[in-house]
XYZ file of C-alpha atoms in Angstrom:
634
model
C 0.000 0.017 0.000
C 1.396 3.374 -0.987
C 2.074 5.597 2.042
C 1.770 8.803 0.063
C -1.390 10.888 0.260
C -2.627 12.599 -2.931
C -2.129 16.357 -2.622
C -1.027 19.265 -4.805
C 0.186 22.787 -4.310
C -0.241 23.486 -8.061
C -3.154 25.369 -9.580
C -4.136 25.017 -13.186
C -2.615 28.455 -13.749
C 0.690 27.291 -12.235
C 0.819 24.428 -14.682
C -0.039 26.674 -17.624
C 2.793 29.037 -16.634
C 5.215 26.161 -16.109
C 4.559 24.652 -19.525
C 4.958 28.111 -21.130
C 8.227 28.695 -19.278
C 6.765 31.718 -17.493
C 6.564 30.467 -13.862
C 9.359 32.265 -12.115
C 8.686 31.133 -8.512
C 8.770 27.397 -9.091
C 10.545 26.922 -5.730
C 7.221 27.673 -4.053
C 5.707 24.562 -5.683
C 8.414 22.096 -6.680
C 10.752 20.515 -4.089
C 10.003 19.489 -0.519
C 7.649 21.652 1.582
C 6.771 21.306 5.221
C 2.989 21.548 5.445
C 0.095 20.386 7.549
C -2.668 18.389 5.825
C -5.963 17.642 7.696
C -4.226 18.258 10.993
C -1.242 15.973 10.213
C 2.214 17.479 9.738
C 4.479 16.122 7.008
C 6.170 16.985 3.740
C 4.719 17.616 0.314
C 7.102 16.541 -2.471
C 6.951 17.551 -6.122
C 9.467 16.821 -8.895
C 9.499 17.267 -12.654
C 10.291 13.949 -14.399
C 8.208 13.651 -17.565
C 9.751 10.429 -18.935
C 9.487 8.537 -15.626
C 7.255 5.493 -15.279
C 7.441 5.819 -11.464
C 9.014 8.121 -8.904
C 9.500 7.227 -5.254
C 10.896 9.221 -2.365
C 13.654 7.357 -0.575
C 15.362 8.513 2.578
C 16.400 7.844 6.131
C 12.742 7.775 7.121
C 12.093 4.597 5.086
C 15.606 3.114 5.138
C 16.079 4.209 1.500
C 13.589 1.606 0.360
C 12.472 1.902 -3.268
C 8.807 1.971 -4.164
C 7.629 2.325 -0.540
C 6.652 5.984 -0.982
C 5.506 6.403 -4.578
C 4.552 9.800 -5.842
C 1.634 10.260 -8.216
C 1.941 11.736 -11.663
C -0.298 14.666 -12.577
C -2.929 14.157 -15.257
C -2.123 17.334 -17.172
C 0.948 16.151 -19.122
C 3.174 18.497 -17.088
C 5.434 15.607 -16.119
C 5.203 16.555 -12.447
C 5.058 13.855 -9.743
C 3.789 14.835 -6.330
C 2.306 13.758 -3.040
C 2.207 14.237 0.731
C 4.115 12.009 3.141
C 2.845 12.402 6.718
C 4.893 12.372 9.872
C 8.279 13.296 8.476
C 9.942 16.454 9.586
C 12.644 19.071 9.021
C 16.084 17.469 8.748
C 14.868 14.369 6.939
C 17.339 13.084 4.315
C 15.846 12.103 0.974
C 16.326 11.539 -2.756
C 14.130 10.608 -5.706
C 14.300 7.134 -7.146
C 13.209 7.460 -10.766
C 12.317 4.623 -13.120
C 12.338 5.768 -16.718
C 10.183 4.809 -19.675
C 13.465 4.840 -21.645
C 15.051 1.361 -21.500
C 13.888 0.910 -17.882
C 16.726 3.209 -16.684
C 16.750 3.846 -12.957
C 18.292 7.008 -11.486
C 18.622 8.221 -7.901
C 18.676 11.955 -7.785
C 18.976 14.759 -5.279
C 16.085 17.210 -5.367
C 16.754 20.005 -7.895
C 14.811 22.371 -5.584
C 16.283 21.192 -2.258
C 16.787 24.038 0.186
C 19.552 22.253 2.019
C 21.995 19.442 1.147
C 24.106 16.992 3.053
C 27.699 18.097 3.575
C 29.858 16.763 0.735
C 30.928 14.143 -0.115
C 27.448 12.987 0.983
C 24.809 13.791 -1.590
C 21.324 13.524 -0.111
C 18.879 16.398 0.024
C 17.565 17.611 3.392
C 14.023 18.683 4.185
C 14.272 22.254 5.373
C 12.531 25.599 5.542
C 13.527 29.276 5.058
C 12.192 30.686 8.318
C 14.324 33.618 9.454
C 13.767 36.949 11.145
C 15.595 39.460 8.932
C 16.946 42.615 10.512
C 18.084 44.469 7.410
C 14.980 46.496 6.736
C 16.989 49.732 6.707
C 19.255 48.423 3.968
C 16.485 46.874 1.887
C 14.452 50.089 1.895
C 17.402 52.216 0.798
C 19.593 49.838 -1.228
C 18.663 51.511 -4.488
C 20.911 54.359 -3.306
C 23.781 51.865 -2.949
C 23.144 49.852 -6.135
C 22.444 52.602 -8.663
C 24.750 52.983 -11.621
C 25.615 56.534 -10.554
C 26.808 55.476 -7.100
C 30.237 54.146 -5.928
C 30.470 50.387 -6.489
C 33.615 48.756 -5.165
C 33.464 44.963 -4.907
C 35.566 42.594 -2.786
C 35.474 39.125 -4.437
C 35.557 36.361 -1.869
C 35.929 32.574 -1.936
C 34.460 31.627 1.436
C 36.483 28.445 1.807
C 39.855 30.131 1.580
C 39.453 33.770 2.739
C 40.501 32.770 6.235
C 40.657 29.433 8.008
C 40.609 28.398 11.643
C 43.164 26.213 13.410
C 44.013 22.910 11.724
C 42.908 24.426 8.356
C 39.225 24.193 9.278
C 36.664 26.194 7.299
C 35.208 29.189 9.046
C 31.452 28.878 9.426
C 28.934 31.343 8.039
C 28.422 32.588 11.618
C 32.181 33.097 12.143
C 32.388 34.899 8.793
C 29.485 37.076 9.920
C 31.862 38.530 12.474
C 35.297 38.418 10.878
C 34.514 39.062 7.193
C 31.880 41.706 7.833
C 34.120 43.775 10.095
C 37.058 43.451 7.674
C 35.072 44.527 4.595
C 33.636 47.477 6.520
C 37.131 48.533 7.696
C 38.653 48.362 4.210
C 35.740 50.332 2.753
C 34.383 48.109 -0.030
C 30.743 48.835 -0.860
C 29.916 45.229 -1.877
C 31.188 41.686 -1.495
C 30.836 39.195 -4.300
C 30.737 35.559 -3.205
C 32.100 33.001 -5.594
C 29.345 30.395 -5.913
C 27.862 29.410 -2.531
C 25.202 27.131 -4.060
C 25.900 23.478 -3.193
C 28.667 21.849 -5.199
C 30.289 18.415 -4.839
C 33.915 19.082 -5.867
C 36.082 21.585 -3.995
C 38.544 22.144 -6.925
C 35.651 23.487 -8.985
C 35.620 26.517 -6.647
C 31.846 26.196 -6.684
C 31.338 26.608 -10.418
C 29.944 23.027 -10.844
C 26.596 23.158 -9.072
C 24.345 20.321 -7.962
C 22.193 22.202 -5.411
C 20.965 25.320 -7.134
C 18.628 26.352 -4.316
C 20.834 25.399 -1.341
C 23.719 27.352 0.129
C 26.576 24.917 0.601
C 26.506 23.062 3.918
C 30.294 23.229 4.165
C 29.925 26.340 6.266
C 26.621 25.779 8.040
C 22.857 25.827 7.615
C 20.833 28.001 5.245
C 19.786 30.303 8.103
C 23.458 30.691 9.011
C 24.126 32.072 5.527
C 21.159 34.413 6.015
C 22.886 35.722 9.133
C 26.005 36.491 7.089
C 23.993 38.385 4.444
C 21.981 40.136 7.168
C 25.118 41.311 9.019
C 26.658 42.595 5.837
C 23.538 44.603 5.103
C 23.406 45.958 8.578
C 27.000 47.147 8.073
C 25.966 48.907 4.848
C 27.608 46.349 2.528
C 25.820 44.875 -0.502
C 25.967 41.216 -1.468
C 26.476 39.944 -4.991
C 26.229 36.191 -5.690
C 28.133 34.451 -8.429
C 25.489 32.625 -10.461
C 26.182 29.799 -12.889
C 23.450 29.197 -15.507
C 26.052 28.224 -18.139
C 26.704 24.585 -17.244
C 26.441 21.862 -14.583
C 28.320 18.672 -13.733
C 27.265 15.181 -14.728
C 27.523 13.756 -11.162
C 25.146 10.788 -10.691
C 22.973 12.636 -8.154
C 22.759 15.869 -10.136
C 20.638 17.265 -12.935
C 22.236 15.309 -15.770
C 20.122 12.540 -17.378
C 17.689 13.270 -14.591
C 14.750 11.014 -15.448
C 16.575 8.827 -17.931
C 16.304 11.544 -20.530
C 18.148 14.727 -21.419
C 15.811 16.745 -19.265
C 17.842 19.778 -18.221
C 20.762 19.487 -20.682
C 20.445 20.010 -24.425
C 20.034 16.599 -26.168
C 22.395 17.599 -28.975
C 25.881 17.147 -27.605
C 27.137 19.996 -29.780
C 24.971 22.255 -27.665
C 24.650 20.203 -24.495
C 28.236 19.442 -23.546
C 31.017 21.901 -22.599
C 34.439 20.650 -23.773
C 36.457 23.001 -21.527
C 34.809 22.025 -18.264
C 33.638 18.512 -19.202
C 30.154 19.496 -18.065
C 26.619 19.630 -19.393
C 24.919 22.721 -20.855
C 21.347 23.705 -20.149
C 18.717 23.472 -22.901
C 17.842 27.155 -23.057
C 15.162 26.529 -25.638
C 13.073 24.311 -23.322
C 10.425 26.286 -21.517
C 10.578 24.371 -18.232
C 14.362 24.751 -18.087
C 14.193 28.493 -18.604
C 11.624 28.656 -15.812
C 13.908 26.621 -13.549
C 16.842 28.959 -14.096
C 14.963 32.204 -13.820
C 13.141 30.905 -10.759
C 16.547 30.173 -9.261
C 17.768 33.727 -9.845
C 14.581 35.136 -8.359
C 14.925 32.728 -5.391
C 18.296 34.134 -4.219
C 17.178 37.742 -4.623
C 13.886 37.124 -2.838
C 14.769 34.684 -0.070
C 18.389 35.578 0.646
C 18.130 39.357 -0.026
C 20.986 39.248 -2.548
C 21.657 42.688 -4.100
C 22.952 41.407 -7.421
C 23.949 38.413 -9.507
C 27.296 38.130 -11.353
C 26.504 35.765 -14.229
C 29.430 33.465 -14.957
C 30.775 32.475 -18.378
C 28.326 34.442 -20.488
C 30.544 34.262 -23.503
C 30.437 30.418 -23.420
C 26.638 30.683 -23.574
C 26.410 33.198 -26.423
C 28.405 31.384 -29.073
C 27.635 27.986 -30.605
C 31.333 27.553 -31.552
C 32.773 28.532 -28.150
C 35.772 26.205 -27.574
C 34.568 23.962 -30.423
C 36.403 22.999 -33.513
C 34.988 22.919 -37.037
C 32.420 20.163 -37.292
C 31.704 20.279 -33.548
C 29.019 22.949 -33.830
C 26.062 23.817 -36.035
C 25.205 27.352 -37.193
C 21.949 28.925 -36.173
C 19.042 29.280 -38.599
C 20.609 32.422 -40.079
C 23.972 30.753 -40.612
C 25.626 32.575 -37.729
C 27.551 31.448 -34.616
C 25.271 33.147 -32.041
C 23.168 30.907 -29.839
C 19.761 32.487 -30.401
C 18.090 30.448 -27.644
C 20.645 31.716 -25.115
C 20.255 35.330 -26.239
C 16.494 35.016 -25.827
C 16.951 33.427 -22.366
C 19.362 36.094 -21.102
C 17.077 38.873 -22.284
C 14.123 37.309 -20.492
C 16.221 36.670 -17.378
C 17.176 40.333 -17.136
C 13.708 41.545 -17.912
C 12.242 39.404 -15.114
C 14.912 40.397 -12.609
C 14.638 44.141 -13.149
C 10.846 43.993 -13.279
C 10.730 42.308 -9.872
C 13.880 43.782 -8.248
C 14.526 47.192 -9.761
C 17.090 48.005 -7.060
C 19.554 45.155 -7.810
C 22.222 44.697 -10.532
C 23.040 41.849 -12.882
C 26.659 41.734 -13.994
C 27.880 39.784 -16.985
C 31.275 38.081 -17.115
C 31.471 38.368 -20.893
C 34.924 38.327 -22.491
C 34.155 39.037 -26.123
C 33.113 42.091 -28.119
C 29.452 40.994 -28.226
C 27.611 44.273 -28.430
C 25.080 45.868 -26.065
C 25.495 43.393 -23.226
C 24.676 46.089 -20.700
C 22.071 47.934 -22.743
C 18.257 47.589 -22.229
C 16.484 44.801 -24.039
C 14.050 47.459 -25.348
C 17.000 48.896 -27.282
C 18.154 45.481 -28.527
C 20.606 44.781 -25.735
C 20.927 41.768 -23.394
C 19.710 43.858 -20.460
C 22.541 43.410 -17.926
C 23.299 46.266 -15.559
C 27.075 45.940 -16.018
C 29.701 43.962 -17.898
C 33.250 43.011 -16.852
C 35.823 45.041 -18.831
C 38.042 42.111 -19.762
C 39.919 43.992 -22.483
C 40.957 46.689 -20.089
C 42.122 44.131 -17.557
C 44.247 42.205 -20.071
C 45.781 45.315 -21.656
C 46.502 46.947 -18.319
C 48.207 43.918 -16.807
C 50.160 43.415 -20.052
C 51.428 46.982 -19.816
C 52.260 46.821 -16.106
C 54.312 43.652 -16.556
C 56.682 45.543 -18.868
C 59.915 46.937 -17.490
C 59.435 50.666 -17.064
C 62.133 51.508 -19.600
C 59.987 49.970 -22.355
C 56.655 51.456 -21.334
C 56.992 54.527 -23.507
C 56.660 52.308 -26.542
C 53.361 50.764 -25.342
C 51.296 53.613 -23.911
C 48.493 52.861 -26.342
C 47.842 49.655 -24.360
C 46.446 51.969 -21.687
C 44.940 54.779 -23.700
C 43.160 52.466 -26.146
C 40.593 51.454 -23.503
C 39.059 54.931 -23.645
C 38.036 54.371 -27.283
C 35.373 51.882 -26.094
C 35.071 52.613 -22.354
C 31.547 53.952 -22.662
C 30.100 51.387 -25.094
C 29.014 49.356 -22.052
C 28.539 49.875 -18.346
C 31.906 48.424 -17.487
C 33.237 47.002 -14.236
C 37.015 46.871 -13.925
C 37.922 43.438 -12.647
C 41.098 41.985 -11.085
C 39.481 38.669 -10.233
C 40.497 35.231 -9.051
C 41.127 34.185 -12.618
C 44.169 36.456 -12.828
C 46.045 34.888 -9.896
C 45.871 31.138 -10.488
C 47.309 28.458 -12.766
C 50.807 29.930 -13.062
C 49.639 33.494 -13.742
C 51.289 34.652 -10.501
C 49.877 37.034 -7.891
C 49.343 40.645 -8.848
C 52.417 41.812 -6.881
C 54.648 39.337 -8.728
C 53.325 40.440 -12.109
C 55.012 43.785 -11.390
C 58.608 44.350 -12.613
C 61.615 45.631 -10.691
C 62.955 45.160 -7.180
C 60.682 44.919 -4.140
C 60.223 48.659 -3.809
C 59.352 49.040 -7.495
C 56.960 46.050 -7.342
C 54.948 47.609 -4.555
C 55.101 51.054 -6.113
C 53.793 49.576 -9.381
C 51.012 47.829 -7.515
C 50.026 51.049 -5.767
C 50.112 52.772 -9.185
C 47.966 49.991 -10.661
C 45.324 50.431 -7.982
C 45.391 54.230 -8.203
C 44.926 54.017 -11.955
C 42.063 51.513 -11.515
C 40.179 53.608 -8.972
C 40.421 56.821 -11.018
C 39.487 55.129 -14.296
C 35.827 55.262 -15.351
C 33.829 52.190 -14.294
C 33.031 50.253 -11.150
C 35.715 48.175 -9.415
C 36.283 44.574 -8.395
C 39.262 43.213 -6.495
C 39.859 39.589 -5.535
C 40.617 38.871 -1.891
C 44.297 39.052 -0.969
C 45.031 41.619 -3.673
C 44.181 44.324 -1.152
C 47.325 43.573 0.872
C 49.644 42.333 -1.844
C 49.265 38.607 -1.436
C 52.517 37.143 -2.800
C 51.534 33.551 -3.578
C 48.984 32.471 -6.120
C 45.510 31.827 -4.743
C 45.129 28.346 -3.309
C 41.501 27.310 -2.594
C 42.734 24.766 -0.028
C 44.233 27.243 2.437
C 43.783 30.632 3.991
C 45.108 33.887 2.524
C 48.625 34.871 3.734
C 47.393 37.133 6.506
C 50.773 37.072 8.183
C 52.078 39.360 5.471
C 50.313 42.304 7.129
C 53.127 42.502 9.698
C 55.349 43.901 6.920
C 55.211 47.578 6.084
C 54.886 47.220 2.320
C 51.903 44.847 2.594
C 50.298 46.861 5.393
C 50.782 49.931 3.170
C 48.899 48.295 0.283
C 45.988 47.593 2.595
C 45.967 51.213 3.809
C 46.093 52.370 0.190
C 43.021 50.279 -0.795
C 41.158 51.513 2.278
C 41.892 55.122 1.326
C 41.119 54.506 -2.368
C 37.772 53.177 -1.408
C 37.185 56.266 0.686
C 38.346 58.517 -2.123
C 36.040 56.730 -4.576
C 33.029 57.015 -2.202
C 33.686 60.634 -1.232
C 34.341 62.145 -4.683
C 31.134 62.316 -6.822
C 33.253 62.955 -9.919
C 34.584 59.407 -9.659
C 31.164 57.763 -9.823
C 28.319 60.018 -10.879
C 29.238 59.733 -14.589
C 31.359 56.608 -14.495
C 29.521 55.077 -17.437
C 29.175 58.088 -19.793
C 31.803 59.956 -21.688
C 30.855 63.302 -20.108
C 32.546 61.997 -16.943
C 36.047 61.760 -18.528
C 38.300 64.136 -20.433
C 41.884 63.597 -21.476
C 44.444 66.227 -20.672
C 47.305 64.397 -22.386
C 47.498 60.768 -23.479
C 50.419 61.226 -25.895
C 53.357 61.890 -23.555
C 54.864 58.515 -24.453
C 58.428 59.679 -23.844
C 57.795 60.307 -20.157
C 55.156 57.532 -19.831
C 52.676 59.928 -18.219
C 48.892 60.059 -18.572
C 46.756 62.917 -17.359
C 43.000 63.268 -17.374
C 40.012 64.885 -15.725
C 37.166 63.080 -13.972
C 33.886 64.940 -13.846
C 30.611 64.600 -12.005
C 27.352 66.484 -12.032
C 28.915 69.615 -10.504
C 31.797 71.269 -12.385
C 33.490 72.447 -9.194
C 33.855 68.836 -8.039
C 36.072 67.817 -10.971
C 39.335 66.040 -10.259
C 42.645 66.123 -12.147
C 44.539 62.813 -12.245
C 48.166 62.364 -13.287
C 49.803 58.924 -13.635
C 53.595 58.525 -13.790
C 54.415 55.044 -15.069
C 58.189 55.212 -14.498
C 60.363 55.497 -11.332
C 61.702 58.889 -12.465
C 60.601 61.822 -10.275
C 59.423 64.528 -12.722
C 59.783 68.019 -11.358
C 58.234 71.074 -13.012
C 55.924 68.835 -15.043
C 53.384 71.018 -16.789
C 49.859 70.025 -17.696
C 47.048 71.982 -19.221
C 43.910 72.718 -17.161
C 40.517 74.004 -18.131
C 40.264 77.124 -15.967
C 41.913 79.550 -13.569
C 42.233 78.744 -9.905
C 44.351 76.418 -7.841
C 45.086 72.708 -7.737
C 45.300 70.912 -4.422
C 46.758 67.441 -4.135
C 44.224 65.268 -2.321
C 45.598 61.777 -2.962
C 49.059 60.388 -3.692
C 49.937 56.670 -4.002
C 53.581 57.559 -3.137
C 52.593 58.660 0.376
C 54.961 57.384 3.118
C 52.126 55.631 4.929
C 51.586 53.389 1.902
C 55.275 52.489 1.674
C 56.056 55.219 -0.863
C 58.964 57.662 -1.033
C 56.946 60.641 0.179
C 57.334 62.912 -2.855
C 54.346 65.263 -2.691
C 52.938 68.573 -3.832
C 52.471 70.073 -0.396
C 51.088 73.504 -1.240
C 48.202 74.665 -3.283
C 49.371 75.028 -6.862
C 48.403 78.250 -8.600
C 47.193 77.867 -12.134
C 48.939 80.069 -14.658
C 47.624 81.683 -17.804
C 50.099 79.771 -19.951
C 48.855 77.740 -22.881
C 49.618 74.064 -22.740
C 48.111 70.799 -23.884
C 45.761 72.753 -26.114
C 44.372 74.724 -23.173
C 44.674 78.376 -22.136
C 45.793 77.543 -18.589
C 48.351 75.252 -17.102
C 50.185 74.361 -13.884
C 53.498 72.819 -12.859
C 53.565 69.686 -10.737
C 56.010 67.330 -9.138
C 55.263 63.791 -10.214
C 56.327 61.166 -7.668
C 57.911 57.931 -8.971
C 55.517 55.210 -10.127
C 52.516 57.088 -8.888
C 49.009 58.344 -9.263
C 48.322 61.840 -7.882
C 44.803 63.309 -7.657
C 44.023 66.997 -7.411
C 40.971 69.013 -6.674
C 40.391 71.909 -9.032
C 39.055 75.113 -7.558
């Protein structure tokens, strides 16, 4: 006798939306839900498995016995199996045992909508709820002021498993991070943190980018409510939370989404579209309505239930192109003969439309490494609809330039100035992410040329240039104090380095750059439009000097920025300026407290009526070695 009671949370309208791919809160219906039915407490289960001939719930409550608790298939051809099992409670372990119509295949799968998972390497789903008393009302009501495109946006990218570890190399818990990480991010002045994927994943070396539990924060660091505490504490400290989101691919682990009901349910059935050769993983079928609804529901879930302030969408380029990492013959052109994946483009547009319609005060950020146009432009104008896009070209060109010995930089200044030819074609975020400090690429400090002093001076210069360049900012953990070793996901950052002056100086520099960025409207109010930037001189190749003006809404708040990319101190260096008045140095990466040499412009500098750089007025400066100096113009 079946021990499952017939019950459904679905209305006919739910099913209609699901089939059409327009149900964007599927997590309220599918999955395991603690309910009370006719006075009896238990769990309602629902799972999508259209090619199944039977689906049973197995778990610790029935000794993992197949066919003892059989779900019932709906009559509406939705492919959903459901039912209520009385007298089981929160904390119950379970999976779905699925017999397929296809060759009698049997699979045993974790719940795609599970709210909590067993700690890896165990793979069962856990019955759970999302009850939590949030205390971040102040942040949620005002977060539009923090998330707007005309506000400062400085992101600290964090891998929770290796930011800091306890004794014996133990992970810190979400609750421990809610103390240590929150206070650290607040002290260093970042406006947001971005967590590398925290959704459940089976394999540590994947860094979280191979997901099996799309609706469950990883149990490595604690329970779902513990992660809520971390987000809550960040919000209470005035810090936004961006989650790394991976709709691009998923692993083929036996308990995961792959071959779920004996068919290619979530992945595209054509291996040319359904398998990723780089990551040996499966690719979602973006043309299937129910899969689109699953993914968009997942994005909505994290924004709704975990109060996330944004989603950084991973590997967008791999989704956009049919021939991405594929050789001739391994891909098929679209119906127009092109290489663009039209189903993906449609999906990404719909994803962004749904997110911004429901959460107008968040941001979606695309990690897109090609020249695909209008990634961060509205879908109404033909764009993909993202709020921002990573400026990968700027990152590559900048690091290429900085790795050059200073004596050769005069021949390559265009590697820096070229970025301004396209800087305002998208809403760009400037990233120095985890990808730049792994797999033999070296840490940022060891990308810099010269002796130790020059390395640190170059790094300070790099950061000063980054924070005064148009666009929002992202810095991977450890870079803010000059981590010397490559990132290792299996151990803590090298916090002991902060006992040394140069490393401590880098941390002070980042703290002050964050403060400069947040306190100077000219650095953020027009960071995505060309009216916010004006060259003074980009052609002084011989001296390897760049000078420019950053402008906000008020002319009197404009800043003059001068970058000296060599270790030569340049006295009586003249630049043109737009008006009479005085310059006052307000920031200098060569300051002694940062580990610099202390060359400064101490006094207010009177602007002279001498034509220079194509302007009627000019001023003489002292340029410190390997430095960025910033001046107010009054």
